[in-house]
Coordinates of C-alpha atoms in Angstrom, one line a residue:
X1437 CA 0.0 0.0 0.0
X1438 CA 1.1 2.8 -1.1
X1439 CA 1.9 6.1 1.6
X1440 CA -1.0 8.7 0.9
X1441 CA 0.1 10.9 3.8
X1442 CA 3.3 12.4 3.0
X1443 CA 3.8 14.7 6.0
X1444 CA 6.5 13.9 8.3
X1445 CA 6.4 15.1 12.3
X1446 CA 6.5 18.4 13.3
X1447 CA 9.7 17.7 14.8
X1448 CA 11.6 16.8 12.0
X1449 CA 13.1 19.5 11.6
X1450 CA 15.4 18.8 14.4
X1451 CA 18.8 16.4 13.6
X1452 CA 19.9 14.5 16.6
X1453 CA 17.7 13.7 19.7
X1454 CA 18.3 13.1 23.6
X1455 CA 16.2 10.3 25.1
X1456 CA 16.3 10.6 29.0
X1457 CA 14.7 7.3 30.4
X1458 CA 15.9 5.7 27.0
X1459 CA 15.6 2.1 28.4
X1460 CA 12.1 2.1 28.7
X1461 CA 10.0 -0.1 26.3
X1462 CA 8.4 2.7 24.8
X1463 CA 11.2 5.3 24.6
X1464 CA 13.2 2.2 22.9
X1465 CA 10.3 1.8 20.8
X1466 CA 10.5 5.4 19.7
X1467 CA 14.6 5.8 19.5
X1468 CA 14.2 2.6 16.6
X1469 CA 11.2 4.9 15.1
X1470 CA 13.3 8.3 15.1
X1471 CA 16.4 6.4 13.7
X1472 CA 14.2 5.7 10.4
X1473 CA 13.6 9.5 10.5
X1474 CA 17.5 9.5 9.9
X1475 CA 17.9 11.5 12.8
X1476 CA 20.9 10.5 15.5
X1477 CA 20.1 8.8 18.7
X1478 CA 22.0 9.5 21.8
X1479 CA 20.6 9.0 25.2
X1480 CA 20.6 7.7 29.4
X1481 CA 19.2 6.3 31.8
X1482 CA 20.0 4.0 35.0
X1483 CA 22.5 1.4 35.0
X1484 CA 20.6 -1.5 35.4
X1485 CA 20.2 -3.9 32.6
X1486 CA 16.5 -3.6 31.1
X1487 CA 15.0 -5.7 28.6
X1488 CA 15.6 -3.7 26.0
X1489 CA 19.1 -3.8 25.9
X1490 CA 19.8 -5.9 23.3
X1491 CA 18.2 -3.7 21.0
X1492 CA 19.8 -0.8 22.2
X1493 CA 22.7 -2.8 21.3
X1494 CA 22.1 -3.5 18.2
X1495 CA 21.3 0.1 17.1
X1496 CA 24.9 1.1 18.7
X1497 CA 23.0 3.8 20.7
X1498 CA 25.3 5.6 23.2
X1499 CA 23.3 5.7 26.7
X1500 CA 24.8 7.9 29.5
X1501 CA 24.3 6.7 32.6
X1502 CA 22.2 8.4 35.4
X1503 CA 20.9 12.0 35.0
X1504 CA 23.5 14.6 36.4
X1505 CA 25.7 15.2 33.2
X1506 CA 25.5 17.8 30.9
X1507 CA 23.7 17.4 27.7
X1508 CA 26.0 16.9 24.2
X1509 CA 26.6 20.1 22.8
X1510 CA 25.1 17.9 19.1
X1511 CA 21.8 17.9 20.9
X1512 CA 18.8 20.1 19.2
X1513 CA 15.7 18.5 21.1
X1514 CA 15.6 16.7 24.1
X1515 CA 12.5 13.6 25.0
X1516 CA 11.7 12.1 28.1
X1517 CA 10.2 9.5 30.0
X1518 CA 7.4 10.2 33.2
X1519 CA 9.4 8.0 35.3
X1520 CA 12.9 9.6 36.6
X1521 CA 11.2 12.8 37.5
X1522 CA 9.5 13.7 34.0
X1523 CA 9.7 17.2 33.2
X1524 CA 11.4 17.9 36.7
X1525 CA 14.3 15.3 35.5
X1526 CA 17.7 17.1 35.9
X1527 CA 18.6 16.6 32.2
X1528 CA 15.2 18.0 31.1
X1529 CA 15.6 20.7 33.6
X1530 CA 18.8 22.0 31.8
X1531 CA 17.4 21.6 28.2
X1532 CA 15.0 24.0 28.6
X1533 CA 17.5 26.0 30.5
X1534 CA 19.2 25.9 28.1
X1535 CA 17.0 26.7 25.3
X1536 CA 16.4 23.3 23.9
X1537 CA 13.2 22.0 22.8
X1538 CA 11.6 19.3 24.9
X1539 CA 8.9 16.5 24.5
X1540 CA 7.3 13.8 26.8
X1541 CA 7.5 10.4 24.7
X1542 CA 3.7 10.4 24.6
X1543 CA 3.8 14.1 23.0
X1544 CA 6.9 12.6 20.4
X1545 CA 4.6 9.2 19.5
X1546 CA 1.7 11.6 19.4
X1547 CA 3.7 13.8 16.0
X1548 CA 4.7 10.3 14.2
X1549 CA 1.8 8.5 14.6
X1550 CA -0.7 11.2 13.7
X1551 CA 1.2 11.9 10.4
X1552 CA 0.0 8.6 9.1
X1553 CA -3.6 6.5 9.1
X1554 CA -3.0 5.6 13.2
X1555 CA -4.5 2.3 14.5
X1556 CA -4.4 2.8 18.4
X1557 CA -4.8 0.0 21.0
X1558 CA -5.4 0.5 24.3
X1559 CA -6.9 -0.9 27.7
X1560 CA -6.4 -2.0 31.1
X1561 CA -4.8 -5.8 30.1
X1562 CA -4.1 -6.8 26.7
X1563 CA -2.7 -3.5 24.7
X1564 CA 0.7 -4.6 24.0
X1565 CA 0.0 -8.3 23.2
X1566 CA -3.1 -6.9 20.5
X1567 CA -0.9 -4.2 19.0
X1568 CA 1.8 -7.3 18.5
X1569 CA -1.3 -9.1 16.5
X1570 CA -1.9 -6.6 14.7
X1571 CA 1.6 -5.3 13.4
X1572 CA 2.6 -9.4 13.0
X1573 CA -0.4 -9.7 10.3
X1574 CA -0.1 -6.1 8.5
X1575 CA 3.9 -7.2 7.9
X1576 CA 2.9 -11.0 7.3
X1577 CA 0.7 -9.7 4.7
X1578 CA 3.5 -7.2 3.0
X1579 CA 1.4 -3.8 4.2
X1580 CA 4.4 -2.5 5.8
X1581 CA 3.0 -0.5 8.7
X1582 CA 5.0 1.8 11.0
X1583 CA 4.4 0.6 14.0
X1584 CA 5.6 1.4 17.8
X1585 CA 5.0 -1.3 21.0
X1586 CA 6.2 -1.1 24.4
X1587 CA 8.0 -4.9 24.2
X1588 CA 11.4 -6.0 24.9
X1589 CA 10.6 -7.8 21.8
X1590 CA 8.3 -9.2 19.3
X1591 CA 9.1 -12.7 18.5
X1592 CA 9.8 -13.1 14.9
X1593 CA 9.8 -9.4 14.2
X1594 CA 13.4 -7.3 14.2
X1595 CA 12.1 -4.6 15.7
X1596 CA 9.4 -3.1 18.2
X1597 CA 9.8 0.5 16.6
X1598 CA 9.5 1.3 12.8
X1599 CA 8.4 4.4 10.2
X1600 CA 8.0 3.3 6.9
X1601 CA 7.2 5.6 4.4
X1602 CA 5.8 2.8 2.0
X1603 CA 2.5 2.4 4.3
X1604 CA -0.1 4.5 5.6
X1605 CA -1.1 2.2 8.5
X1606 CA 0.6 3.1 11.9
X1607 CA -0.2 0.9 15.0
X1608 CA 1.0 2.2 18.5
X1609 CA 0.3 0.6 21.9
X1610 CA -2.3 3.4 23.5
X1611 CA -1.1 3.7 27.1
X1612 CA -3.5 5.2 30.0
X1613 CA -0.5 6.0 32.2
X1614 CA -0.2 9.6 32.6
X1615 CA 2.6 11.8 31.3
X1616 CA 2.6 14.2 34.5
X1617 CA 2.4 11.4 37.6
X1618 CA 4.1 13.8 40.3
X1619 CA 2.0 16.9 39.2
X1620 CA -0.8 14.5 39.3
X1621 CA -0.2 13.9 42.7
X1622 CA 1.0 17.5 43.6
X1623 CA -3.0 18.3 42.5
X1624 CA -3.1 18.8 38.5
X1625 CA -5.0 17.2 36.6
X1626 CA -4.1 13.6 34.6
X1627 CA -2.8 14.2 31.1
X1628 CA -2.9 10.5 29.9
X1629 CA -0.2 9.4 27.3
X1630 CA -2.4 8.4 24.9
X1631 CA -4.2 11.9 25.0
X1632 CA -1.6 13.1 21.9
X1633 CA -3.1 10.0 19.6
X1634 CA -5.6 11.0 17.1
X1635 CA -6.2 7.8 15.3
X1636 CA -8.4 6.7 12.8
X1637 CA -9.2 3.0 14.1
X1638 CA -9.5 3.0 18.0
X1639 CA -9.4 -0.7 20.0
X1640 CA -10.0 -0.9 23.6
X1641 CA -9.5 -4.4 24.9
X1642 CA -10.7 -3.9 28.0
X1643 CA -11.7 -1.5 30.8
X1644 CA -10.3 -1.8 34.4
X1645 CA -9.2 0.0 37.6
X1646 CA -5.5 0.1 37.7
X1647 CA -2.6 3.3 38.3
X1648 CA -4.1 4.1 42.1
X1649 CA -0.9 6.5 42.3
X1650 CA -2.7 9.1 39.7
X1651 CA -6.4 8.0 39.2
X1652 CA -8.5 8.1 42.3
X1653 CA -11.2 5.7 41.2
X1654 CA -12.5 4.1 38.1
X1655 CA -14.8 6.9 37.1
X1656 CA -11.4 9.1 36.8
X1657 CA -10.2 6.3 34.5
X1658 CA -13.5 5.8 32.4
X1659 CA -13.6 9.5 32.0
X1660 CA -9.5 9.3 30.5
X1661 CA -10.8 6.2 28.2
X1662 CA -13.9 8.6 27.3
X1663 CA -12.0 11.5 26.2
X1664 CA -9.0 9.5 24.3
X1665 CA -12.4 7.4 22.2
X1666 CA -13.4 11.5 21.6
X1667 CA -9.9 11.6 19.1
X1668 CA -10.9 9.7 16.7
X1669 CA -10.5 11.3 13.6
X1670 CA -14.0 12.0 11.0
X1671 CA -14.5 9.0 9.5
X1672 CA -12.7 6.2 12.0
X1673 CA -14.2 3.4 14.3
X1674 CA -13.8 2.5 17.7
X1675 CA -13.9 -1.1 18.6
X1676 CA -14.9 -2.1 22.3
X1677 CA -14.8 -5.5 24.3
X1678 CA -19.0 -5.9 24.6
X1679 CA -18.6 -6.3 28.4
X1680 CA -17.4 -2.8 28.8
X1681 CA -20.8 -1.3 26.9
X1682 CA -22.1 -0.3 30.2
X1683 CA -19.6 1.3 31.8
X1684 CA -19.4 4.2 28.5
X1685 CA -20.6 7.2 27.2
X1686 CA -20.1 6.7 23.9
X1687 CA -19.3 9.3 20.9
X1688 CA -22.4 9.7 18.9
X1689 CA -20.1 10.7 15.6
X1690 CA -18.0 7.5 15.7
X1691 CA -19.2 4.1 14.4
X1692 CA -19.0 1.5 17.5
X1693 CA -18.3 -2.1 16.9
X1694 CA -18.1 -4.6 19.6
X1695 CA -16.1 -7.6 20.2
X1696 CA -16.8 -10.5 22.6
X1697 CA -18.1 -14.3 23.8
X1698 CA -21.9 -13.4 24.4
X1699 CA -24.2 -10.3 23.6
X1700 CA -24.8 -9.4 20.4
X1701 CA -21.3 -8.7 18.9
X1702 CA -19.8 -7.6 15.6
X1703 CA -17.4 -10.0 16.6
X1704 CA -18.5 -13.0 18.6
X1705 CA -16.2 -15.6 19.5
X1706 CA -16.8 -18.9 20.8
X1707 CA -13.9 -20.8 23.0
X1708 CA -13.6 -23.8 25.0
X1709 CA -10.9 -24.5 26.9
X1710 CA -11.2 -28.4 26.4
X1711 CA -10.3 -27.9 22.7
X1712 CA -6.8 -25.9 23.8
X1713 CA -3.8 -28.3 24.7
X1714 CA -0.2 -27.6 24.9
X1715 CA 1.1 -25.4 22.1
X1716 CA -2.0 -24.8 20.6
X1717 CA -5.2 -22.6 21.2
X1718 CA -8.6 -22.8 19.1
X1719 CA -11.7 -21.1 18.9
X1720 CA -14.9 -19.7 16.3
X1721 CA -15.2 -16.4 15.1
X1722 CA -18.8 -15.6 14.1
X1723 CA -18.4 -12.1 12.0
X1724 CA -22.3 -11.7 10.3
X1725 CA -23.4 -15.2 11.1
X1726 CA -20.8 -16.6 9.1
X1727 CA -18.5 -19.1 11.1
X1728 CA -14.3 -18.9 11.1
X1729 CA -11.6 -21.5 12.9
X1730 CA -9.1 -19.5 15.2
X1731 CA -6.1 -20.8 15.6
X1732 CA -3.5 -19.7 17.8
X1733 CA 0.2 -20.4 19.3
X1734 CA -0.6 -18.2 22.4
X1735 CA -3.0 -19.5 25.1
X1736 CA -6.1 -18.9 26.9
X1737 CA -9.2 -17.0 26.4
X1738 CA -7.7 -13.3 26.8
X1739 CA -5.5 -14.0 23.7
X1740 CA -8.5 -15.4 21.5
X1741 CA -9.9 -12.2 22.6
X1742 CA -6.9 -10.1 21.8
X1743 CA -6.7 -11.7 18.7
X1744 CA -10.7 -11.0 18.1
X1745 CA -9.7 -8.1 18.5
X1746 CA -7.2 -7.5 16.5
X1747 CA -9.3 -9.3 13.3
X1748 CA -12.1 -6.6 14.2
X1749 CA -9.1 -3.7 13.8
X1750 CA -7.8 -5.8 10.4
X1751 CA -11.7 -5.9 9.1
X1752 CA -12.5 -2.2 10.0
X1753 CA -9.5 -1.1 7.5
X1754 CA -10.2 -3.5 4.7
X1755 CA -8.3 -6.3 5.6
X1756 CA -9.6 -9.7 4.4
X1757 CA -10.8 -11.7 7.6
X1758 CA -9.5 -15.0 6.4
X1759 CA -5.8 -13.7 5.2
X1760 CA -5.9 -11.9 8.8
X1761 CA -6.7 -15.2 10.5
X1762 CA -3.7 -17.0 8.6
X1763 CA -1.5 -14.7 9.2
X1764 CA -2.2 -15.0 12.8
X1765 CA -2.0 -18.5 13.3
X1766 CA 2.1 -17.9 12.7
X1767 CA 2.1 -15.0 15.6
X1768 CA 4.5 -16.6 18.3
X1769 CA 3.8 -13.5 21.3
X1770 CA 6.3 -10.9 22.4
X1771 CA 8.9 -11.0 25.4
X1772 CA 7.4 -10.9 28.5
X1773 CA 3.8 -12.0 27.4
X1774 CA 3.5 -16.1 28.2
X1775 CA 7.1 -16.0 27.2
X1776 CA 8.5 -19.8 27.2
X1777 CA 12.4 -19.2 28.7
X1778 CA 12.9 -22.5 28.2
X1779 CA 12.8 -26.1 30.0
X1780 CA 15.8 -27.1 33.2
X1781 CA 15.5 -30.7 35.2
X1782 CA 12.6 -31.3 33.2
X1783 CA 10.7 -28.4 34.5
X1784 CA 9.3 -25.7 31.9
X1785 CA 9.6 -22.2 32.7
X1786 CA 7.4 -19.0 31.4
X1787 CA 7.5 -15.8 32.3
X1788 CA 4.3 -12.9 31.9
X1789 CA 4.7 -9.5 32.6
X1790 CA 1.2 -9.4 34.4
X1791 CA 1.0 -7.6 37.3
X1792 CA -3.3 -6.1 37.8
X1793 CA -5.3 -8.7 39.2
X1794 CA -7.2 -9.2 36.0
X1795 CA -4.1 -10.0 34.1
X1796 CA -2.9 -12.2 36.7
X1797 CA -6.0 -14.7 36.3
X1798 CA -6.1 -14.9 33.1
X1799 CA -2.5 -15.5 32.9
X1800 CA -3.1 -18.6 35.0
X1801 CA -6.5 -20.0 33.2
X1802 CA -4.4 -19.8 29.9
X1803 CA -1.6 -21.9 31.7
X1804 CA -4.0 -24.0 33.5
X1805 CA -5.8 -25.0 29.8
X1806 CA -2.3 -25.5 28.5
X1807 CA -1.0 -28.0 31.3
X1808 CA -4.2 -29.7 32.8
X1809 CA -2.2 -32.6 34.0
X1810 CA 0.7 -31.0 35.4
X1811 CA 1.6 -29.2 38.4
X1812 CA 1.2 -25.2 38.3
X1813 CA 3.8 -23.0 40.3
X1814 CA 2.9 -19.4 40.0
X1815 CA 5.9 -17.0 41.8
X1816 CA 4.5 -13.6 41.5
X1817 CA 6.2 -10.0 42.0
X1818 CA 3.8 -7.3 43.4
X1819 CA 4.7 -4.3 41.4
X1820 CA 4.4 -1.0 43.2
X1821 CA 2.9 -0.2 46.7
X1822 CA 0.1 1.8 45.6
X1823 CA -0.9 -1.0 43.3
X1824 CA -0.7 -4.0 45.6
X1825 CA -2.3 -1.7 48.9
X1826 CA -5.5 -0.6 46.6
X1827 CA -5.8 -3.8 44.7
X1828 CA -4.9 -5.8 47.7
X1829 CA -8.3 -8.3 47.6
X1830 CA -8.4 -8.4 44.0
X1831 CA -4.9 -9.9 44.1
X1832 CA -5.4 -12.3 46.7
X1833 CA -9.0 -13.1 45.5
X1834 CA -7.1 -14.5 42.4
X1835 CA -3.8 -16.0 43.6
X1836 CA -5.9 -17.7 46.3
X1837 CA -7.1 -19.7 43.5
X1838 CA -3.6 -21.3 42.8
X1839 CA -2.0 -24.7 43.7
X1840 CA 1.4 -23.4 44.3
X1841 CA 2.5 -19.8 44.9
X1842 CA 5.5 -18.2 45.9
X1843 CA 5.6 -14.3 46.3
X1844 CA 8.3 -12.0 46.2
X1845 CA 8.9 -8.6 47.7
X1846 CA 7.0 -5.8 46.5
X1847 CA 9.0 -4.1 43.1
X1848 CA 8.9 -0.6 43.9
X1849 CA 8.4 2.5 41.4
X1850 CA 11.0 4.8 40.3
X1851 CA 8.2 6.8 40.6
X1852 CA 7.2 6.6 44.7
X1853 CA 8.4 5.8 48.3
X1854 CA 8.6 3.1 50.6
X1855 CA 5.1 2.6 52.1
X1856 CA 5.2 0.4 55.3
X1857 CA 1.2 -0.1 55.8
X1858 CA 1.7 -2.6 53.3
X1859 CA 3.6 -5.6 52.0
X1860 CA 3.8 -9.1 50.4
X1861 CA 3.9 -10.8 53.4
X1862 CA 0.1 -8.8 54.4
X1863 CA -0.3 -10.3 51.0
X1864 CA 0.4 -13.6 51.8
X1865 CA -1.5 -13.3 54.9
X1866 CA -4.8 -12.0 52.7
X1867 CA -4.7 -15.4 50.2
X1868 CA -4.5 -17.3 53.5
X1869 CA -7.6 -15.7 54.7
X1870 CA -9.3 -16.4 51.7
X1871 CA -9.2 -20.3 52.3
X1872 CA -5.2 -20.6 50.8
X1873 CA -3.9 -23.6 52.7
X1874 CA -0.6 -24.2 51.8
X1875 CA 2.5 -22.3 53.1
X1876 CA 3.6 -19.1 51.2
X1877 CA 7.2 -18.3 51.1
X1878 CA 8.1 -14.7 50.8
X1879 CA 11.3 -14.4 49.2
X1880 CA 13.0 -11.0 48.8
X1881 CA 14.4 -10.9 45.6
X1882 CA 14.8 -13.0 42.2
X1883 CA 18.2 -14.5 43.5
X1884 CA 16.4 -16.1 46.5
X1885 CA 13.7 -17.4 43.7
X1886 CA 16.4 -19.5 42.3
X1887 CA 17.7 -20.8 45.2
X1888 CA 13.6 -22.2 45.6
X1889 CA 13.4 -23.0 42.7
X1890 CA 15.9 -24.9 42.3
X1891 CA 16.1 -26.7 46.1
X1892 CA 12.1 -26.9 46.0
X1893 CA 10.5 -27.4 42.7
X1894 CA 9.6 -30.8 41.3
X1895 CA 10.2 -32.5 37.7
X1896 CA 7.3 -32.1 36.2
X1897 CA 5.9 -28.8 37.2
X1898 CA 5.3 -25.8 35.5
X1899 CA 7.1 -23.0 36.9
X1900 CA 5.5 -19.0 35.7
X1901 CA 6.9 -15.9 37.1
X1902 CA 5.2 -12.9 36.9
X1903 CA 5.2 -8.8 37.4
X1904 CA 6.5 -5.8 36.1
X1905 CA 9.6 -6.0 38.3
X1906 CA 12.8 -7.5 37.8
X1907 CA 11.5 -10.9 38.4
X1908 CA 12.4 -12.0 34.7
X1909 CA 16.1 -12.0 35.6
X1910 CA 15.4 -15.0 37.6
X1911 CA 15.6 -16.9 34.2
X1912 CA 19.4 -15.5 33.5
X1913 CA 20.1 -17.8 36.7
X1914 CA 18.7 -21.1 35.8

């Protein structure tokens, strides 16, 4: 398809760019997306290893490290992240002192992916593994989308940021999180990343309450959601999960299609987890009472949904359902979503960046219709305290539901402080009281995971770790 929207972002006028928090999955996305723009990419951030290092690698990006160094006298514009202080960031500090221009990430995605016919997927669960579906079948099918998607990686796929001037299809992960998080909680009012999209084809998987540190309940979230679903450009859809329906206001200007397993849906699938066995996933799509086979290498029911969808986004833009579906069956997941790290004493491992407790559980039903006859261990990082003190029933309501469960310490923010009033041992304590019978180790860190995991574990099992922490590195050790 050839590009019928030649404009290029307002900021390309500007040669070689500064990326402060460059580590991060979606300022990595965007340094890959800017080096297309054949502009120069320098940047820093912490020292620790992320997952995106090895792309960082490969693009022979120079990263400083920490946030207390002058900026390189080549520097003309100057991005950051909201973690590491955001605007207030040392580095971001001196660029405007020093005349330079400066953009959040959200603002800089917002310029590229509003130059081009945007497909934006967002939601509380769901975003990153549907935008992966949906930039796996536009390339599978030669359309040649720019595309940008906060991953470490996408299996099969070079890259998780491109611009391609030979397409006019742009997909970008649509995140809720807000751009401003210490204003926020200084008083001002959320400015949610995804507030800078304007796309043409909107896809929300799902609607939840999740950031406690910057929305106050889920009507402040559902009014975020509300305004982003207000974007859409003349002409563009919004596609919706069916179970969220009641929760929205929706635009009166915008067609509405809905995706889901009951209700009367565009886009109704049908999924039973007795037809799902390792390595292999299967469901119907009913699209206008006509009946498809899904077929999938990623389990559970939240991927047939994601994957639903994604067809709904393919069909909305004049993709052909069936070459969508093909193309799909191929799609192998991204790093960090059901991720097989491989198998060690005859034990397989996975590891799932889920860390709400409605990602958690359907983490654990997808594993659990995977592995019906083997034993489950689930080791789970609580990520941030705000998260894990607001959330704290949700997340035992689910984990109580486990055979085996190992917790680790809470993963703290950049972003906050230590909060005493709670922890994953009053964690532990909640499953218990929720009719959990077995012991719960607490471990403190991914080293001491090992050490179980390796002393404790049996042949057999089926080990998963999940969070947004640094649990993952447990994996490097086994």
């Amino acid at each position: 398809m050839e590009e019928t929207q030649q404009s290029l972002p307002p900021f390309s006028v500007y040669k070689t760019f500064y990326l402060v928090g460059i580590k991060g999955v979606a300022m990595t996305s965007l340094a890959q997306i800017l080096i297309d723009l054949d502009k120069t990419v320098l940047g820093c951030d912490v020292s620790e290893a992320f997952v995106t290092q090895a792309i960082l690698n490969d693009l022979s990006i120079t990263c400083d490290e920490g946030f207390t160094h002058n900026i390189p006298e080549t520097v003309d514009c100057v991005i950051y992240t909201a973690a590491h202080q955001g605007a207030q960031n040392p580095i971001v500090k001196e660029a405007t002192k020093k005349g330079l221009p400066t953009y959040s990430q959200a603002e800089a995605l917002g310029h590229v992916f509003n130059a081009k016919k945007g497909i934006a997927v967002c939601g509380v669960g769901g975003k990153s593994t549907t935008s992966a579906m949906l930039t796996w079948i536009l390339s599978e099918l030669s359309l040649k989308p720019s595309y940008s998607v906060g991953v470490g990686s996408i299996v099969g796929l070079p890259r998780t940021g491109v611009w391609n001037t030979q397409s006019d299809f742009f997909v970008a992960e649509a995140d809720e999180y807000v751009t401003n998080p210490q204003e926020v909680q200084n008083g001002a009012q959320p400015e949610p990343r995804f507030s800078y999209l304007q796309p043409y084809c909107t896809v929300c998987t799902n609607l939840a309450y999740d950031h406690p540190d910057v929305y106050s309940d889920f009507s402040v979230t559902k009014k975020a959601f509300m305004a982003f679903f207000s974007q859409i450009k003349a002409g563009g859809i919004l596609i919706l999960n069916h179970k969220d329906l009641p929760e929205l206001e929706l635009p009166t200007d915008t067609e509405v299609k809905t995706f889901g397993s009951a209700g009367d849906c565009d886009y109704l699938y049908v999924y039973e987890e007795s037809e799902s066995n390792e390595g292999i996933t299967k469901a119907t799509l009913i699209i206008d009472q006509k009946r498809y086979q899904l077929t999938l290498k990623v389990p559970g029911r939240y991927n047939v949904e994601n994957a639903v969808a994604a067809i709904a986004a393919c069909d909305s833009v004049g993709i052909d359902i069936q070459d969508a579906l093909k193309a799909l069956e191929t799609f192998a997941s991204t790093q960090r979503r059901f991720e097989f790290k491989g198998e060690k004493n005859e034990i397989l491992f996975y590891d799932d960046y889920a860390h709400h407790p409605s990602e958690l559980s359907a983490v654990i039903r997808a594993a659990k219709s995977w592995y019906k006859n083997k034993q489950l261990y689930i080791a789970f990082q609580p990520h941030t305290y705000s998260r894990t003190k607001s959330l704290l029933d949700d997340f035992a309501t689910v984990l109580s539901s486990t055979t085996h469960l190992i917790l680790l310490d809470i993963f703290a923010s950049a972003r906050e402080s230590l909060d005493e009033t709670v922890s994953s041992s009053i964690l532990a304590e909640e499953i218990s009281n929720q009719g959990y019978t077995e012991n719960i180790p607490v471990l403190p860190n991914y080293s001491a995971l090992a050490e179980y995991i390796s002393d404790q574990i049996p042949k057999g099992s089926v080990c998963i770790t999940l969070g947004a922490g640094d649990i993952y590195k447990v994996h490097e050790l086994l």
